[in-house]
Coordinates of C-alpha atoms in Angstrom, one line a residue:
X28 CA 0.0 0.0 0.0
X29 CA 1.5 3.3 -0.8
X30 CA 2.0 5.3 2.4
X31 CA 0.4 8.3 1.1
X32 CA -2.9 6.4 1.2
X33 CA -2.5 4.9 5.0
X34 CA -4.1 6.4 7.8
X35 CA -2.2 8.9 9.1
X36 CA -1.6 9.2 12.9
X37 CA -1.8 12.9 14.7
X38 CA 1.8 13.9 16.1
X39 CA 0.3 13.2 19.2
X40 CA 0.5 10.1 18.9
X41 CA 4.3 10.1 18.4
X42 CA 4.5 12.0 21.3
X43 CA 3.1 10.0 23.4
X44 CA 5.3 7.4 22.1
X45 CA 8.3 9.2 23.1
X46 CA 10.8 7.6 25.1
X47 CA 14.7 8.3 26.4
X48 CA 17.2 7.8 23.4
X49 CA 19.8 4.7 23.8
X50 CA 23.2 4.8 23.5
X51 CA 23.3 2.9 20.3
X52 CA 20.6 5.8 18.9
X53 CA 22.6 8.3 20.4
X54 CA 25.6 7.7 18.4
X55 CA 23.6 8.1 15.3
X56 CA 23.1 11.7 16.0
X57 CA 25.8 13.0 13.8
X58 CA 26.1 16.7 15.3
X59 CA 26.4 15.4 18.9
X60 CA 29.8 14.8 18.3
X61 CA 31.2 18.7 18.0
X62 CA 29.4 19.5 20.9
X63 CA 31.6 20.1 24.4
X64 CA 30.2 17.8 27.5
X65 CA 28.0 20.5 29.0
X66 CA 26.2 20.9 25.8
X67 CA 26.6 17.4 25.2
X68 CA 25.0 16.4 28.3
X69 CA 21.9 18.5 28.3
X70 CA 21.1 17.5 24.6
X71 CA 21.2 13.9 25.8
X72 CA 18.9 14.6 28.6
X73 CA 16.3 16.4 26.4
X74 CA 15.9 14.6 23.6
X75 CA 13.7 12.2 22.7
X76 CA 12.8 9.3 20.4
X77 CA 10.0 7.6 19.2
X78 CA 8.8 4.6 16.9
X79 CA 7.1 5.5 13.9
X80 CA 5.1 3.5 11.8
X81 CA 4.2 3.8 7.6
X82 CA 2.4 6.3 6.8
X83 CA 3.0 8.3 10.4
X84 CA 3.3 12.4 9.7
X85 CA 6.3 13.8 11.5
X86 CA 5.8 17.2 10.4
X87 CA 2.5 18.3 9.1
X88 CA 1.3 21.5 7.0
X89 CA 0.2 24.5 9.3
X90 CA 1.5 22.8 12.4
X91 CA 3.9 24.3 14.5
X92 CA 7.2 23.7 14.7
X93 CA 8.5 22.5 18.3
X94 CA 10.8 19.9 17.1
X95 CA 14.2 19.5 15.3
X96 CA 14.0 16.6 13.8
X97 CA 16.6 13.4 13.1
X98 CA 16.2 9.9 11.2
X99 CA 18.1 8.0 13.8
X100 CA 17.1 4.5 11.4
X101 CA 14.5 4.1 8.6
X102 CA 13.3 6.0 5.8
X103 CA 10.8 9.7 5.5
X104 CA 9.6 11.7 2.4
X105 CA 9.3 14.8 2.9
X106 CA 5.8 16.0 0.5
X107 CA 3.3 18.9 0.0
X108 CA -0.3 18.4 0.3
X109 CA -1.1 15.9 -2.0
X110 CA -4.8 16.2 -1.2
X111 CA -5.3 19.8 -2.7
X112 CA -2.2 20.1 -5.9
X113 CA -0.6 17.4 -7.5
X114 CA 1.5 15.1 -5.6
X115 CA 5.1 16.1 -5.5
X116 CA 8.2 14.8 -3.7
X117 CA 10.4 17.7 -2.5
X118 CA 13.6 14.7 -1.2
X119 CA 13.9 11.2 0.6
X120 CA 15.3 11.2 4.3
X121 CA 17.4 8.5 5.2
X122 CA 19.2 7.7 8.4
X123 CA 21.5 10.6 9.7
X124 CA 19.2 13.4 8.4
X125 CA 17.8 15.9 10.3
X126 CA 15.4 18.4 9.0
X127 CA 13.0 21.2 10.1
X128 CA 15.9 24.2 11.2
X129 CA 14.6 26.5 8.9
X130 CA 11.1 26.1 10.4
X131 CA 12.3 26.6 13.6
X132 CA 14.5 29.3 13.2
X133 CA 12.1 31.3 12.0
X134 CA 9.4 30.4 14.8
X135 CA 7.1 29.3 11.2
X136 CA 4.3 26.6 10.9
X137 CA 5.5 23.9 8.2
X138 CA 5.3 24.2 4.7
X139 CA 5.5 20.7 4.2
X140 CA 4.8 17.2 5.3
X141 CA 7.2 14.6 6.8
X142 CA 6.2 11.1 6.5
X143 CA 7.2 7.6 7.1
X144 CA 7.8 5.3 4.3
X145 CA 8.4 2.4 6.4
X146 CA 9.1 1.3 10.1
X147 CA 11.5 4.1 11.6
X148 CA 13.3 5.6 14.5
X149 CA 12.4 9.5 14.9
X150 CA 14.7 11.8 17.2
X151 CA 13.6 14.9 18.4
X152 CA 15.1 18.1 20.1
X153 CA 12.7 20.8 21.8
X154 CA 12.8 24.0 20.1
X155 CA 14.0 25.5 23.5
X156 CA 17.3 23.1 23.7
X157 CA 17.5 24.1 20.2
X158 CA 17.4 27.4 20.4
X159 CA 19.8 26.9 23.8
X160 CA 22.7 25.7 21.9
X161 CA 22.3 28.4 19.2
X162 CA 23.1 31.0 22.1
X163 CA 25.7 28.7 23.4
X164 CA 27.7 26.8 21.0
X165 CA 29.4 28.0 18.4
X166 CA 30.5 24.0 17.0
X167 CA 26.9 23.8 16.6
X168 CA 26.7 26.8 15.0
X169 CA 29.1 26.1 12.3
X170 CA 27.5 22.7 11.6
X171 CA 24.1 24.4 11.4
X172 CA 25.1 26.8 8.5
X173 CA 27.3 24.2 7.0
X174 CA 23.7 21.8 6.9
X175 CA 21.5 25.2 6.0
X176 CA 24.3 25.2 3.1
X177 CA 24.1 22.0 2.1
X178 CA 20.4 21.8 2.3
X179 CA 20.1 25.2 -0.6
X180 CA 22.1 22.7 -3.2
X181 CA 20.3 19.7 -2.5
X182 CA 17.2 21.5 -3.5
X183 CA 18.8 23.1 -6.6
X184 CA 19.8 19.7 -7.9
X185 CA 16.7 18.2 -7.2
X186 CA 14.8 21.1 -9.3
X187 CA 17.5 19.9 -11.8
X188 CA 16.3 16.4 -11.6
X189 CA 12.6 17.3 -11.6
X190 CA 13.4 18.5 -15.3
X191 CA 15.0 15.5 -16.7
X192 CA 13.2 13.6 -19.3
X193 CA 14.9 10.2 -19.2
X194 CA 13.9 8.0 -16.5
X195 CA 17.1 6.5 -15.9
X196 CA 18.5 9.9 -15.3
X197 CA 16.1 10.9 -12.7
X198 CA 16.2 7.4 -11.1
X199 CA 20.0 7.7 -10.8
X200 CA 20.1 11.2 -9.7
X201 CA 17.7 10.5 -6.8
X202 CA 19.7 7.9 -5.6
X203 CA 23.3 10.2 -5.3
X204 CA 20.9 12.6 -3.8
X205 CA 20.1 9.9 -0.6
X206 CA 23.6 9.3 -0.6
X207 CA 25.1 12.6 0.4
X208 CA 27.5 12.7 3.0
X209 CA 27.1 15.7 5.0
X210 CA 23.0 15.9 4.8
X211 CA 22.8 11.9 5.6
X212 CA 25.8 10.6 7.1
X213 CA 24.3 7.6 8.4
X214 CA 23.8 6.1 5.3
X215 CA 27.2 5.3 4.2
X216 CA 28.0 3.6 0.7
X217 CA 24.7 1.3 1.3
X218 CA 21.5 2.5 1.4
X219 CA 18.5 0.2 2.8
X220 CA 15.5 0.9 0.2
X221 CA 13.6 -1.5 -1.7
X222 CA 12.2 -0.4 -5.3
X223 CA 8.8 0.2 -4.4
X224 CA 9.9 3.1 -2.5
X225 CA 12.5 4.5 -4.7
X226 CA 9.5 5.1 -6.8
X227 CA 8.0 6.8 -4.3
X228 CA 10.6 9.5 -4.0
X229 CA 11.4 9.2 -7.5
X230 CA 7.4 9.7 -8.9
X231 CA 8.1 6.5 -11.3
X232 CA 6.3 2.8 -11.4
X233 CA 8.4 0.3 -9.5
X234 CA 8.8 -1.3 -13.0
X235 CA 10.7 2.0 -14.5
X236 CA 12.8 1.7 -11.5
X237 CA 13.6 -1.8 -11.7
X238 CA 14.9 -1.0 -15.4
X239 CA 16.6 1.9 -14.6
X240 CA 18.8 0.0 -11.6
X241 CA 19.5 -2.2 -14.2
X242 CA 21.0 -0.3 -16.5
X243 CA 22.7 1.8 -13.6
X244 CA 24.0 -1.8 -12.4
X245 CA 25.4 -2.2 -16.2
X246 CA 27.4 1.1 -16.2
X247 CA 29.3 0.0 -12.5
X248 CA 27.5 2.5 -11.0
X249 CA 25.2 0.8 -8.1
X250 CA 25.3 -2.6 -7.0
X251 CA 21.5 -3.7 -6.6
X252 CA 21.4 -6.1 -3.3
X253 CA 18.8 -7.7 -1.0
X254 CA 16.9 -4.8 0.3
X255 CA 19.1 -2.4 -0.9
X256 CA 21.3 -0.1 -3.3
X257 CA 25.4 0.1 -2.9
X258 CA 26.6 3.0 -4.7
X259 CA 30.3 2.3 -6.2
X260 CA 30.9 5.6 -8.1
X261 CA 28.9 8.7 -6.4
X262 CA 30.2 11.6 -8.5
X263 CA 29.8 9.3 -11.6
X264 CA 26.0 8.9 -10.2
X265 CA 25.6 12.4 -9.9
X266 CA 26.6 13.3 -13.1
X267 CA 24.6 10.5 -15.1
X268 CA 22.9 11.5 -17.9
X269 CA 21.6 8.7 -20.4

């Protein structure tokens, strides 16, 4: 069933889920890291983490932001509101990502929705600790602008993809984009995706995407495995064009 159709849960319900974060989630938190121990040891006391299920909204349009956000294992879409304009796919969040600073910087409701494609870990850092380490730590600071950064080319490439024609393009552009290092660090060189939802994120039939791995698995691209995609040549990835 594509998630877009499930039932979808309030935040609430997430909420309530919310539990302390172990020490195996905590060291998928990739900006913990540059913090000092004082910083360190208050983000570990406030944040929180929660199992999500398909088709759960993280983030939903007109709600308010309280949150920064992390993928501490899983997969999200981030979407507009399929039920009033076409459906449209703005980028993928695997493990390592964390979204929503934007939002929260500036005190906004989102302008998007964030949704589970499958089974997942969610992290999540009040606003308040957030906006605590802004005024504190300057580490965090730097990794902040150096995500905000990152986040303003992700989005021009993926306009860039949105106008490619050829399917095996787009397919293969899609998948460098859940592969970038700084954005989703805790994905690595293999990504854990099965081909149903690639062609979610991609806006293609599980059949076009099936081809297209194919022929990206031809050119020594990707490696296609069991429940996943191993890339062997990002920049090659990033630069395909058929």
């Amino acid at each position: 069933m594509n998630p877009s159709s499930a039932h979808h849960r309030p935040g609430s319900a997430l909420r309530a889920r919310a539990r302390a974060a172990t020490a195996a989630e905590l060291s998928m938190v990739p900006w913990l890291q540059v913090l000092d121990d004082q910083h360190r040891a208050r983000v570990v006391a406030d944040l929180e983490v929660a199992d999500a299920d398909p088709g759960d909204l993280v983030c939903k349009i007109g709600r308010r932001a309280n949150y920064w956000f992390g993928v501490v294992d899983g997969l999200l879409k981030m979407t507009n509101d399929a039920s009033v304009e076409a459906a449209i796919t703005y980028s993928g969040l695997p493990p390592g990502a964390w979204f929503g600073e934007g939002t929260l910087l500036k005190r906004e409701s989102y302008r998007y929705n964030i949704e589970t494609l499958r089974r997942s870990v969610v992290a999540g850092l009040p606003i308040d600790t957030f906006e605590w380490l802004l005024e504190r730590s300057i580490p965090f600071n730097r990794y902040l602008m150096n995500q905000l950064n990152e986040r303003v080319s992700q989005f021009i490439a993926a306009r860039e993809t949105d106008r490619l024609t050829d399917p095996d393009s787009r397919v293969a552009r899609s998948l460098a984009g859940l592969f970038h290092p700084v954005l989703f660090p805790g994905v690595g060189t293999l990504l854990r995706i099965t081909q149903q939802e690639l062609a979610y994120l991609v806006g293609l039939s599980r059949q076009r995407v099936n081809e297209a791995l194919r022929v990206l698995q031809a050119a020594a691209l990707i490696r296609v495995e069991y429940g996943g995609v191993q890339v062997l040549d990002l920049e090659a990835l990033r630069r395909y064009r058929r």
